[in-house]
Short mmCIF file of C-alpha atoms in Angstrom, two decimals:
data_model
loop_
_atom_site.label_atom_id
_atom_site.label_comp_id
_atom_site.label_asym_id
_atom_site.label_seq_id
_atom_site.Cartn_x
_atom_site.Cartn_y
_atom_site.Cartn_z
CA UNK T 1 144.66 106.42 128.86
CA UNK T 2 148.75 107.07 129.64
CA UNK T 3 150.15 108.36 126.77
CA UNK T 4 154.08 106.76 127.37
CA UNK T 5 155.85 104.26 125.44
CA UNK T 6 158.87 102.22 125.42
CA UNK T 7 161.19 100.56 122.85
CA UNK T 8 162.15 98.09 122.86
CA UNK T 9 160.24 95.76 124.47
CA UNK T 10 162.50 93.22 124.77
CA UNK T 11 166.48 93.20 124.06
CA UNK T 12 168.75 90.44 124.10
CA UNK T 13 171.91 91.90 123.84
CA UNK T 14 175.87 90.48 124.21
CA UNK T 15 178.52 92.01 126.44
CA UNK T 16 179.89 95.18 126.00
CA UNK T 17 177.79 96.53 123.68
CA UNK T 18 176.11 100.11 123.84
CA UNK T 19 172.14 100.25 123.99
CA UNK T 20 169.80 103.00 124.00
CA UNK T 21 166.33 102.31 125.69
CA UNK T 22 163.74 105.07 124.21
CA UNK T 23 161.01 106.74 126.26
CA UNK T 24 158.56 109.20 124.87
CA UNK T 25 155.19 110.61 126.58
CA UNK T 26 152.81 112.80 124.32
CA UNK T 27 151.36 114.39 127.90
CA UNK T 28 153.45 117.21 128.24
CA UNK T 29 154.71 116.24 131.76
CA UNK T 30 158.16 117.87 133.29
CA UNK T 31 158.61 115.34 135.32
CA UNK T 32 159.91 111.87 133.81
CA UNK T 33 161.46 108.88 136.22
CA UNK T 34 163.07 105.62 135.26
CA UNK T 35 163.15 103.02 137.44
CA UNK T 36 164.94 99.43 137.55
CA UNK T 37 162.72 96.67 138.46
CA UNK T 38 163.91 93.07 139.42
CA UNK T 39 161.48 90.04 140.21
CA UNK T 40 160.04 90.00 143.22
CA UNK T 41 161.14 93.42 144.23
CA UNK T 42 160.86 96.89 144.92
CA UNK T 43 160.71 99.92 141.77
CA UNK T 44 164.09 101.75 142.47
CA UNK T 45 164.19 105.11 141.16
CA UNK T 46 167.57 105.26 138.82
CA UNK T 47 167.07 108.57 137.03
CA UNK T 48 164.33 111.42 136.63
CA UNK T 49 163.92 114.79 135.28
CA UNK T 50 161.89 117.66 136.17
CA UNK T 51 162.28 119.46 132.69
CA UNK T 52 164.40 120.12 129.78
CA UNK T 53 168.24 120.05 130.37
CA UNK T 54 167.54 118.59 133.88
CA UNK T 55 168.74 115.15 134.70
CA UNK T 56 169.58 113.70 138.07
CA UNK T 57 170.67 110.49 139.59
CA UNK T 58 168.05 108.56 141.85
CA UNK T 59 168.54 106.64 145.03
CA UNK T 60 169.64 103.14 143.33
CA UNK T 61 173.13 103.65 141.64
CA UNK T 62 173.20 103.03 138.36
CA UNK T 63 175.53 103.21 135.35
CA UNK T 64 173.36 104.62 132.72
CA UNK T 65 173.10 108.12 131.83
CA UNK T 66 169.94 109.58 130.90
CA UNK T 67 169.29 113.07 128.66
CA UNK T 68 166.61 115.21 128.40
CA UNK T 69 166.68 117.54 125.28
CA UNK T 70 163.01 117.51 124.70
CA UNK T 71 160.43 117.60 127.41
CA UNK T 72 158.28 114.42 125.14
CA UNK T 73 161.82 112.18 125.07
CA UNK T 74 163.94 110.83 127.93
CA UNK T 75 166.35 107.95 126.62
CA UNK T 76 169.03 106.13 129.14
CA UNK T 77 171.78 104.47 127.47
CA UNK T 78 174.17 102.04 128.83
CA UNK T 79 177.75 102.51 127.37
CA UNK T 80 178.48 98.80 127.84
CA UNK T 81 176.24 96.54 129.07
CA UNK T 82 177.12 93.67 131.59
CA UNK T 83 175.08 90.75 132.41
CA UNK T 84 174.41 92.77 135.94
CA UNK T 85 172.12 95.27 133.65
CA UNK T 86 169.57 92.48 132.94
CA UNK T 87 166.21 93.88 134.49
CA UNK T 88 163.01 95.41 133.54
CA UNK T 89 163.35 98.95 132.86
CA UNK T 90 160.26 100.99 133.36
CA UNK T 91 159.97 104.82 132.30
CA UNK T 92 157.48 107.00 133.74
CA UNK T 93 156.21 110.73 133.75
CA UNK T 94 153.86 112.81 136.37
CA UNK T 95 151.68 115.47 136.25
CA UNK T 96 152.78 118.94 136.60
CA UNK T 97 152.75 120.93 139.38
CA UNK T 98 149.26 122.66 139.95
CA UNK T 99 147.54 119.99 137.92
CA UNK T 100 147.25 118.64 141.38
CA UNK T 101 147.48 114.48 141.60
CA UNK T 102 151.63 113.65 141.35
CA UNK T 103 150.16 110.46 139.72
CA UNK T 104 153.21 108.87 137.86
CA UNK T 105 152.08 107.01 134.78
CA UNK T 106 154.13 103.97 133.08
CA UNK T 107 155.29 102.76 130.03
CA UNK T 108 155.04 99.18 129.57
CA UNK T 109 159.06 98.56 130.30
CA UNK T 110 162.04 97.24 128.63
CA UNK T 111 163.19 93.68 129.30
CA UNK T 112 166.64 93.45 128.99
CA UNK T 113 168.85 90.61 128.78
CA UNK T 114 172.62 90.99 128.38
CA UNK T 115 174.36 88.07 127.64
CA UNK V 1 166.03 105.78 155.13
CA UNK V 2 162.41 105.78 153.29
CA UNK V 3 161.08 102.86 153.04
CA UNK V 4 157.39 101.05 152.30
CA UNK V 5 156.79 97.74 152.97
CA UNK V 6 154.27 95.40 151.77
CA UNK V 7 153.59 92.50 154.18
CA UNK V 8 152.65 89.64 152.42
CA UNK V 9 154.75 88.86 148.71
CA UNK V 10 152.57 86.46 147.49
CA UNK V 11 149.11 85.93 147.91
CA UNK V 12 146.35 83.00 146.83
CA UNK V 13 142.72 83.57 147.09
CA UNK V 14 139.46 81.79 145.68
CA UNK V 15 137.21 84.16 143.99
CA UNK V 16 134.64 86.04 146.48
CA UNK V 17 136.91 86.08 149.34
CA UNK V 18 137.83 89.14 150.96
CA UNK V 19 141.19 90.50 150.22
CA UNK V 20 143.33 92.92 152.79
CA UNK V 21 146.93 93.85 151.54
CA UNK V 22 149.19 95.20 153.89
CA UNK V 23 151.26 98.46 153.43
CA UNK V 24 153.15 99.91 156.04
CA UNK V 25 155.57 102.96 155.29
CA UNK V 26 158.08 104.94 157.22
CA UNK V 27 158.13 108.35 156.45
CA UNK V 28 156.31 110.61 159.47
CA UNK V 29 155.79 113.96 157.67
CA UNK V 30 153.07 114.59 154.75
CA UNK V 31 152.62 111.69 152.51
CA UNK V 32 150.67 111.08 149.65
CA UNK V 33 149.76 107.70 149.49
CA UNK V 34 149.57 105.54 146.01
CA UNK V 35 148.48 101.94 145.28
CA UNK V 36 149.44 100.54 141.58
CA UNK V 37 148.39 97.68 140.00
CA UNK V 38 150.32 95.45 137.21
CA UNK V 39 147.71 93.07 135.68
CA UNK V 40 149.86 90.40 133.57
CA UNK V 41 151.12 92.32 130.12
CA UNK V 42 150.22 95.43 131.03
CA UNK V 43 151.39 98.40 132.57
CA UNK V 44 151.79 99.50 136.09
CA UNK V 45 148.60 101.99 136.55
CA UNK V 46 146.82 103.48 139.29
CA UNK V 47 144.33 102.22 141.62
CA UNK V 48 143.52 104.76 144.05
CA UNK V 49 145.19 107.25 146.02
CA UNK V 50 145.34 109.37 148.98
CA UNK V 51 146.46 113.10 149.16
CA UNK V 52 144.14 114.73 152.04
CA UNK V 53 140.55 114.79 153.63
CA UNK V 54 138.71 111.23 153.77
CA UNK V 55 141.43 108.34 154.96
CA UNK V 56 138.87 106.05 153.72
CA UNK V 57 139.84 105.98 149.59
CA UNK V 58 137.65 104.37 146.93
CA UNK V 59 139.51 103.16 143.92
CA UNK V 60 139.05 101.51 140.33
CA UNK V 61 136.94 98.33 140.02
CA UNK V 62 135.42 98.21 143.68
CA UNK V 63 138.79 98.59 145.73
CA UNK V 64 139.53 100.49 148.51
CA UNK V 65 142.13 101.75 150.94
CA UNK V 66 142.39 103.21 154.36
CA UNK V 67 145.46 105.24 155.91
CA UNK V 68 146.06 104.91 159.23
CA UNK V 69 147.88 107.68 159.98
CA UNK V 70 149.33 106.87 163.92
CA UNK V 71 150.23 103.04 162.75
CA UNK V 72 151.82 104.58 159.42
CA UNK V 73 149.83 102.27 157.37
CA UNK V 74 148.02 102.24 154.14
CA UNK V 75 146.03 98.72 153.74
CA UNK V 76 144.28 98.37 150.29
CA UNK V 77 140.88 96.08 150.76
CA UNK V 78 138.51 94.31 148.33
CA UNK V 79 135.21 92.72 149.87
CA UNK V 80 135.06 89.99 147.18
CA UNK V 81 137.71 89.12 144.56
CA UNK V 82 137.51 88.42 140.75
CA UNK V 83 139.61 86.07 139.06
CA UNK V 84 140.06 89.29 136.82
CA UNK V 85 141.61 90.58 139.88
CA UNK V 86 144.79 87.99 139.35
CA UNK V 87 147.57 90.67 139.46
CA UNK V 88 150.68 92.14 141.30
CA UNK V 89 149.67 94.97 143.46
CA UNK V 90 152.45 98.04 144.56
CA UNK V 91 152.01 100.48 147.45
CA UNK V 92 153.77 103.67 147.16
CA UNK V 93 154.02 106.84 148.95
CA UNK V 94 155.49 110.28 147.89
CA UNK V 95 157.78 112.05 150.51
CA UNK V 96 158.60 115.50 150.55
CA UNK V 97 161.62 115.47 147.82
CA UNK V 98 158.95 114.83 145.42
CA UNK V 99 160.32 110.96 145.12
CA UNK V 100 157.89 108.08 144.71
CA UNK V 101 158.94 105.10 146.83
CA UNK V 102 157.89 101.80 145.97
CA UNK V 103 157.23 98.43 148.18
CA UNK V 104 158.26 95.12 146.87
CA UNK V 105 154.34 94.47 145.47
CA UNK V 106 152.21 91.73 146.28
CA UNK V 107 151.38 88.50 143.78
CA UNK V 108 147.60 88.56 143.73
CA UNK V 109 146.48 85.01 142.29
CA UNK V 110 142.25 84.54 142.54
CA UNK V 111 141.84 80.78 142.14
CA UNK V 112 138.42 80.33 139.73
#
């Protein structure tokens, strides 16, 4: 059983204001992903990690940041959210290198509204 | 660019039909190969994979997949559905920057 979890689960939320959405896996992975998922479409890749202090942008732009000050705890905050930032928001962490399967595990995602 | 793409978006069975889902990705070098399932309220997890040896993968709860490595495909197959098996279904394959790409998924609904 995936050890990763996500709060909230839902957020309604108006214009302009700042949320954090909290990620935390008790696996001891490096590696740590978020991704933005729409209905009906693809998992784009917004931000990931490969370890403590590292933090990079993925392939979808996006205007959240991300930090990564403990390996268990990857949060991405929006500044000010717009209604363009409602999605699902799904955080997710793989196994370390030489433990062989780069199998990404999920949390069960953020729904986020912005009003 | 990378991309995987998953031929049919929504799909309607009745219970013990045969399922094939199509995944077709466009990356030519090494590939790991990944399908995920998402039944409804849960989380995305794993179904099977592919990494090397036997292209002919068994998964979780009696799926399978084959990859095709000269058509660049990666079709996951089920000989007879469940109405348990009502789910969205994700094909994914990990290129050589260590980046999971995802297709659109697939809307599995088993009719009882």
């Amino acid at each position: 059983e995936a050890d990763i979890y996500q709060t909230p689960r839902y957020l309604v939320i108006g214009t302009g204001k700042k949320i954090t959405l909290e990620c935390s896996q008790t696996m001891g992975h490096d590696k740590m992903y978020w991704y933005q998922q729409d209905p009906g479409m693809e998992l784009h890749l917004i931000h990931y990690s490969y370890g403590v202090n590292s933090t990079e942008k993925g392939d979808l732009s996006s205007e959240s940041t991300v930090s990564r000050i403990r390996t268990e705890h990857f949060p991405l905050t929006l500044e000010s959210a717009r209604p363009s930032h409602t999605s699902q928001y799904l955080c997710a962490s793989s196994e370390n290198p030489g433990q062989g399967t780069y199998e990404q595990y999920f949390g069960p995602g953020t729904r986020l509204t912005v009003t | 660019a990378q991309s995987v793409s998953q031929h049919n978006h929504h799909v309607i069975l009745s219970e013990a039909a045969s399922l094939e889902l199509g995944c077709n990705y466009s990356y030519g070098g090494t590939v790991n190969l990944f399908w995920y399932v998402q039944y409804p309220g849960q989380h995305l997890q794993l179904l099977l994979k592919y990494f090397s040896g036997d292209p002919l993968v068994k998964g979780i709860k009696g799926f399978e997949a084959e990859f095709i490595k000269s058509k660049f495909s990666f079709n996951l197959r089920k000989p007879s559905v469940q109405w348990s098996d009502t789910a969205e279904y994700f094909c994914a394959v990990r290129n050589r920057d260590d980046k999971i790409i995802f297709g659109k998924g697939t809307r599995l609904h088993i009719l009882p």
